[in-house]
PDB file of C-alpha atoms in Angstrom:
ATOM      1  CA  MET A 157       8.564 -22.137  54.572  1.00 65.00           C
ATOM      2  CA  GLU A 158       9.210 -18.403  54.207  1.00 76.00           C
ATOM      3  CA  ALA A 159      12.204 -19.094  51.971  1.00 73.00           C
ATOM      4  CA  ALA A 160      10.001 -21.151  49.625  1.00 74.00           C
ATOM      5  CA  ILE A 161       7.448 -18.344  49.457  1.00 76.00           C
ATOM      6  CA  ILE A 162      10.163 -15.753  48.759  1.00 74.00           C
ATOM      7  CA  THR A 163      11.729 -18.000  46.088  1.00 77.00           C
ATOM      8  CA  THR A 164       8.351 -18.556  44.434  1.00 77.00           C
ATOM      9  CA  PHE A 165       7.608 -14.840  44.527  1.00 70.00           C
ATOM     10  CA  LEU A 166      11.004 -13.893  43.041  1.00 72.00           C
ATOM     11  CA  THR A 167      10.729 -16.564  40.354  1.00 83.00           C
ATOM     12  CA  SER A 168       7.246 -15.336  39.420  1.00 82.00           C
ATOM     13  CA  THR A 169       8.489 -11.743  39.333  1.00 85.00           C
ATOM     14  CA  VAL A 170      11.423 -12.625  37.073  1.00 81.00           C
ATOM     15  CA  ILE A 171       9.210 -14.612  34.693  1.00 87.00           C
ATOM     16  CA  ALA A 172       6.640 -11.786  34.567  1.00 85.00           C
ATOM     17  CA  THR A 173       9.406  -9.255  33.895  1.00 88.00           C
ATOM     18  CA  LEU A 174      10.843 -11.378  31.078  1.00 86.00           C
ATOM     19  CA  ILE A 175       7.435 -11.842  29.467  1.00 89.00           C
ATOM     20  CA  SER A 176       6.654  -8.141  29.817  1.00 89.00           C
ATOM     21  CA  SER A 177      10.018  -7.182  28.287  1.00 89.00           C
ATOM     22  CA  TYR A 178       9.498  -9.573  25.394  1.00 88.00           C
ATOM     23  CA  VAL A 179       6.005  -8.223  24.654  1.00 87.00           C
ATOM     24  CA  ALA A 180       7.276  -4.629  24.882  1.00 88.00           C
ATOM     25  CA  LYS A 181      10.114  -5.411  22.443  1.00 88.00           C
ATOM     26  CA  ILE A 182       7.755  -7.026  19.934  1.00 84.00           C
ATOM     27  CA  SER A 183       5.398  -4.074  20.203  1.00 81.00           C
ATOM     28  CA  ASN A 184       8.226  -1.561  19.801  1.00 84.00           C
ATOM     29  CA  ASP A 185       9.677  -3.422  16.796  1.00 81.00           C
ATOM     30  CA  LYS A 186       6.244  -3.502  15.166  1.00 79.00           C
ATOM     31  CA  ASN A 187       5.691   0.215  15.778  1.00 80.00           C
ATOM     32  CA  MET A 188       9.117   1.129  14.369  1.00 84.00           C
ATOM     33  CA  SER A 189       8.542  -1.030  11.300  1.00 82.00           C
ATOM     34  CA  LEU A 190       5.079   0.441  10.757  1.00 83.00           C
ATOM     35  CA  LYS A 191       6.432   3.976  11.141  1.00 85.00           C
ATOM     36  CA  TYR A 192       9.217   3.358   8.620  1.00 86.00           C
ATOM     37  CA  ILE A 193       6.934   1.674   6.080  1.00 87.00           C
ATOM     38  CA  THR A 194       4.257   4.349   6.463  1.00 87.00           C
ATOM     39  CA  GLU A 195       6.802   7.128   5.918  1.00 91.00           C
ATOM     40  CA  GLU A 196       8.272   5.409   2.847  1.00 93.00           C
ATOM     41  CA  ARG A 197       4.823   4.888   1.352  1.00 92.00           C
ATOM     42  CA  SER A 198       4.038   8.543   1.960  1.00 93.00           C
ATOM     43  CA  VAL A 199       7.154   9.526   0.005  1.00 95.00           C
ATOM     44  CA  TRP A 200       6.170   7.064  -2.756  1.00 95.00           C
ATOM     45  CA  ARG A 201       2.695   8.608  -3.035  1.00 96.00           C
ATOM     46  CA  LYS A 202       4.192  12.112  -3.234  1.00 96.00           C
ATOM     47  CA  VAL A 203       6.622  11.127  -6.018  1.00 96.00           C
ATOM     48  CA  MET A 204       3.832   9.364  -7.918  1.00 96.00           C
ATOM     49  CA  ARG A 205       1.576  12.444  -7.666  1.00 96.00           C
ATOM     50  CA  GLU A 206       4.290  14.833  -8.808  1.00 95.00           C
ATOM     51  CA  THR A 207       5.495  12.637 -11.671  1.00 95.00           C
ATOM     52  CA  THR A 208       1.969  11.920 -12.875  1.00 96.00           C
ATOM     53  CA  SER A 209       1.170  15.626 -12.758  1.00 94.00           C
ATOM     54  CA  LYS A 210       4.187  16.441 -14.944  1.00 93.00           C
ATOM     55  CA  ILE A 211       3.313  13.736 -17.461  1.00 93.00           C
ATOM     56  CA  CYS A 212      -0.351  14.767 -17.686  1.00 93.00           C
ATOM     57  CA  SER A 213       0.372  18.490 -17.878  1.00 91.00           C
ATOM     58  CA  GLY A 214       2.953  18.061 -20.624  1.00 86.00           C
ATOM     59  CA  LYS A 215       5.393  20.292 -18.721  1.00 82.00           C
ATOM     60  CA  TYR A 216       8.568  18.435 -19.620  1.00 80.00           C
ATOM     61  CA  ASP A 217      11.184  18.422 -22.338  1.00 77.00           C
ATOM     62  CA  GLY A 218      11.112  15.688 -24.988  1.00 67.00           C
ATOM     63  CA  ASP A 219      13.658  13.360 -23.377  1.00 69.00           C
ATOM     64  CA  ASP A 220      12.251  13.966 -19.908  1.00 89.00           C
ATOM     65  CA  LEU A 221       9.077  12.047 -20.788  1.00 90.00           C
ATOM     66  CA  LYS A 222      10.968   8.756 -20.962  1.00 90.00           C
ATOM     67  CA  GLU A 223      12.606   9.507 -17.604  1.00 93.00           C
ATOM     68  CA  LEU A 224       9.274  10.433 -15.989  1.00 94.00           C
ATOM     69  CA  ALA A 225       7.540   7.360 -17.407  1.00 94.00           C
ATOM     70  CA  THR A 226      10.395   5.168 -16.218  1.00 94.00           C
ATOM     71  CA  MET A 227      10.165   6.660 -12.705  1.00 94.00           C
ATOM     72  CA  VAL A 228       6.525   5.637 -12.532  1.00 96.00           C
ATOM     73  CA  MET A 229       7.073   2.219 -14.131  1.00 95.00           C
ATOM     74  CA  VAL A 230       9.831   1.209 -11.711  1.00 95.00           C
ATOM     75  CA  SER A 231       7.575   2.228  -8.830  1.00 95.00           C
ATOM     76  CA  LEU A 232       4.919  -0.282  -9.875  1.00 95.00           C
ATOM     77  CA  ASN A 233       4.639  -4.049  -9.689  1.00 92.00           C
ATOM     78  CA  PRO A 234       5.416  -5.449 -13.170  1.00 91.00           C
ATOM     79  CA  LEU A 235       4.535  -9.061 -12.337  1.00 89.00           C
ATOM     80  CA  VAL A 236       1.716 -10.676 -14.251  1.00 86.00           C
ATOM     81  CA  GLU A 237      -0.259 -12.146 -11.387  1.00 85.00           C
ATOM     82  CA  LYS A 238      -3.793 -12.196 -10.092  1.00 83.00           C
ATOM     83  CA  GLY A 239      -4.710  -8.940  -8.397  1.00 81.00           C
ATOM     84  CA  ASN A 240      -2.176  -6.827 -10.280  1.00 86.00           C
ATOM     85  CA  LYS A 241      -4.399  -5.534 -13.058  1.00 92.00           C
ATOM     86  CA  LEU A 242      -4.105  -1.856 -12.138  1.00 94.00           C
ATOM     87  CA  ASP A 243      -0.302  -1.657 -12.076  1.00 94.00           C
ATOM     88  CA  LEU A 244      -0.073  -3.529 -15.371  1.00 94.00           C
ATOM     89  CA  TYR A 245      -2.675  -1.270 -16.971  1.00 95.00           C
ATOM     90  CA  ILE A 246      -0.816   1.861 -15.840  1.00 96.00           C
ATOM     91  CA  ILE A 247       2.400   0.448 -17.333  1.00 96.00           C
ATOM     92  CA  LYS A 248       0.544  -0.214 -20.602  1.00 95.00           C
ATOM     93  CA  LEU A 249      -0.743   3.370 -20.658  1.00 96.00           C
ATOM     94  CA  LEU A 250       2.750   4.711 -19.946  1.00 96.00           C
ATOM     95  CA  LYS A 251       4.145   2.767 -22.902  1.00 95.00           C
ATOM     96  CA  GLU A 252       1.508   4.421 -25.091  1.00 94.00           C
ATOM     97  CA  ILE A 253       2.359   7.834 -23.669  1.00 93.00           C
ATOM     98  CA  GLU A 254       6.089   7.231 -24.241  1.00 90.00           C
ATOM     99  CA  LYS A 255       5.484   6.804 -27.958  1.00 88.00           C
ATOM    100  CA  GLY A 256       4.945  10.556 -28.083  1.00 80.00           C
ATOM    101  CA  ASP A 257       2.056  12.988 -28.445  1.00 73.00           C
ATOM    102  CA  PRO A 258      -0.402  10.997 -26.333  1.00 80.00           C
ATOM    103  CA  ASP A 259      -4.062  11.474 -26.929  1.00 89.00           C
ATOM    104  CA  LYS A 260      -6.045  13.279 -24.205  1.00 92.00           C
ATOM    105  CA  GLN A 261      -8.117  10.175 -23.496  1.00 95.00           C
ATOM    106  CA  ILE A 262      -4.981   8.131 -22.701  1.00 95.00           C
ATOM    107  CA  LEU A 263      -3.644  10.879 -20.425  1.00 95.00           C
ATOM    108  CA  ASP A 264      -6.995  11.129 -18.642  1.00 95.00           C
ATOM    109  CA  GLU A 265      -7.144   7.351 -18.199  1.00 96.00           C
ATOM    110  CA  PHE A 266      -3.553   7.339 -16.891  1.00 96.00           C
ATOM    111  CA  ARG A 267      -4.332  10.116 -14.398  1.00 96.00           C
ATOM    112  CA  ASP A 268      -7.494   8.358 -13.235  1.00 96.00           C
ATOM    113  CA  CYS A 269      -5.711   5.021 -12.796  1.00 96.00           C
ATOM    114  CA  VAL A 270      -2.892   6.560 -10.770  1.00 97.00           C
ATOM    115  CA  SER A 271      -5.521   8.313  -8.640  1.00 96.00           C
ATOM    116  CA  VAL A 272      -7.173   4.964  -7.924  1.00 96.00           C
ATOM    117  CA  LEU A 273      -3.791   3.429  -7.079  1.00 96.00           C
ATOM    118  CA  LEU A 274      -2.936   6.278  -4.695  1.00 97.00           C
ATOM    119  CA  LYS A 275      -6.353   6.114  -3.025  1.00 96.00           C
ATOM    120  CA  HIS A 276      -5.966   2.369  -2.557  1.00 95.00           C
ATOM    121  CA  ASP A 277      -2.506   2.779  -1.037  1.00 95.00           C
ATOM    122  CA  TRP A 278      -3.749   5.544   1.271  1.00 95.00           C
ATOM    123  CA  GLU A 279      -6.607   3.364   2.521  1.00 95.00           C
ATOM    124  CA  ARG A 280      -4.204   0.453   3.084  1.00 93.00           C
ATOM    125  CA  SER A 281      -1.870   2.719   5.057  1.00 92.00           C
ATOM    126  CA  LYS A 282      -4.702   3.982   7.252  1.00 92.00           C
ATOM    127  CA  ASN A 283      -5.912   0.437   7.817  1.00 92.00           C
ATOM    128  CA  GLU A 284      -2.461  -0.798   8.844  1.00 88.00           C
ATOM    129  CA  THR A 285      -2.276   1.781  11.620  1.00 86.00           C
ATOM    130  CA  LYS A 286      -5.418   0.367  13.240  1.00 88.00           C
ATOM    131  CA  THR A 287      -5.205  -2.313  15.923  1.00 84.00           C
ATOM    132  CA  LEU A 288      -5.802  -5.845  14.686  1.00 83.00           C
ATOM    133  CA  LEU A 289      -9.327  -5.960  16.091  1.00 89.00           C
ATOM    134  CA  PHE A 290     -10.450  -2.924  14.101  1.00 92.00           C
ATOM    135  CA  ARG A 291      -8.701  -3.561  10.772  1.00 92.00           C
ATOM    136  CA  ASP A 292     -10.729  -4.138   7.644  1.00 94.00           C
ATOM    137  CA  PRO A 293      -9.916  -7.227   5.589  1.00 93.00           C
ATOM    138  CA  GLU A 294      -7.546  -6.430   2.698  1.00 91.00           C
ATOM    139  CA  SER A 295     -10.156  -7.728   0.232  1.00 90.00           C
ATOM    140  CA  TYR A 296     -12.706  -5.234   1.584  1.00 92.00           C
ATOM    141  CA  ILE A 297     -10.312  -2.327   0.982  1.00 93.00           C
ATOM    142  CA  LYS A 298      -9.475  -3.615  -2.503  1.00 92.00           C
ATOM    143  CA  LYS A 299     -13.142  -3.994  -3.430  1.00 91.00           C
ATOM    144  CA  ARG A 300     -13.959  -0.521  -2.109  1.00 91.00           C
ATOM    145  CA  THR A 301     -11.041   1.309  -3.762  1.00 93.00           C
ATOM    146  CA  LEU A 302      -9.942  -0.559  -6.898  1.00 91.00           C
ATOM    147  CA  GLY A 303     -13.269  -0.681  -8.739  1.00 87.00           C
ATOM    148  CA  LYS A 304     -12.996  -2.438 -12.105  1.00 88.00           C
ATOM    149  CA  PHE A 305      -9.392  -3.404 -11.331  1.00 89.00           C
ATOM    150  CA  TYR A 306     -10.397  -5.583  -8.399  1.00 86.00           C
ATOM    151  CA  GLU A 307     -10.471  -9.339  -8.984  1.00 77.00           C
ATOM    152  CA  GLU A 308     -12.776 -11.008  -6.531  1.00 68.00           C
ATOM    153  CA  THR A 309     -12.235 -14.596  -5.386  1.00 55.00           C
ATOM    154  CA  GLU A 310     -14.308 -16.988  -3.297  1.00 44.00           C
ATOM    155  CA  LYS A 311     -12.075 -16.244  -0.298  1.00 48.00           C
ATOM    156  CA  ASP A 312     -12.646 -12.493  -0.726  1.00 46.00           C
ATOM    157  CA  ASN A 313     -16.422 -12.998  -0.784  1.00 40.00           C
ATOM    158  CA  SER A 314     -16.431 -14.900   2.498  1.00 43.00           C
ATOM    159  CA  GLN A 315     -14.251 -12.289   4.236  1.00 41.00           C
ATOM    160  CA  ILE A 316     -16.442  -9.417   3.105  1.00 35.00           C
ATOM    161  CA  GLU A 317     -19.706 -11.196   3.969  1.00 39.00           C
ATOM    162  CA  SER A 318     -18.457 -11.891   7.496  1.00 44.00           C
ATOM    163  CA  ARG A 319     -18.264  -8.147   8.228  1.00 39.00           C
TER     164      ARG A 319
END
């Protein structure tokens, strides 16, 4: 009788230890991935700010403009798909700027669009660090940060209304 109790206890302990180890590993992997992604996105935002600042200030040599514009373009999503209006619009503005001697209105629009993009990415990063229970729906963040570049769908409406 005592042997059966000891065996049951040891078996339960081993199973609990295995489950606990598995959960700890998943949690650790998630935290490491989140840390890496968050750090990379921080670097991306810094490069975007610095490059945009150089383009808008005009503090570059003639050939450097193409290099700066290319740095920004390759950092954006070039795919024509729903929800990608802002990246595509920034690329369009950069192509105008690359033609040379951009008009102040185009530079201002470019700066404003990159600011919106950076704000959106910052809000997404902050949201991803929250626990699942306290995260905002992605559509809520998009609606709040992207303004006229946000494309709302039926699914987005239902997620936002459920808040």
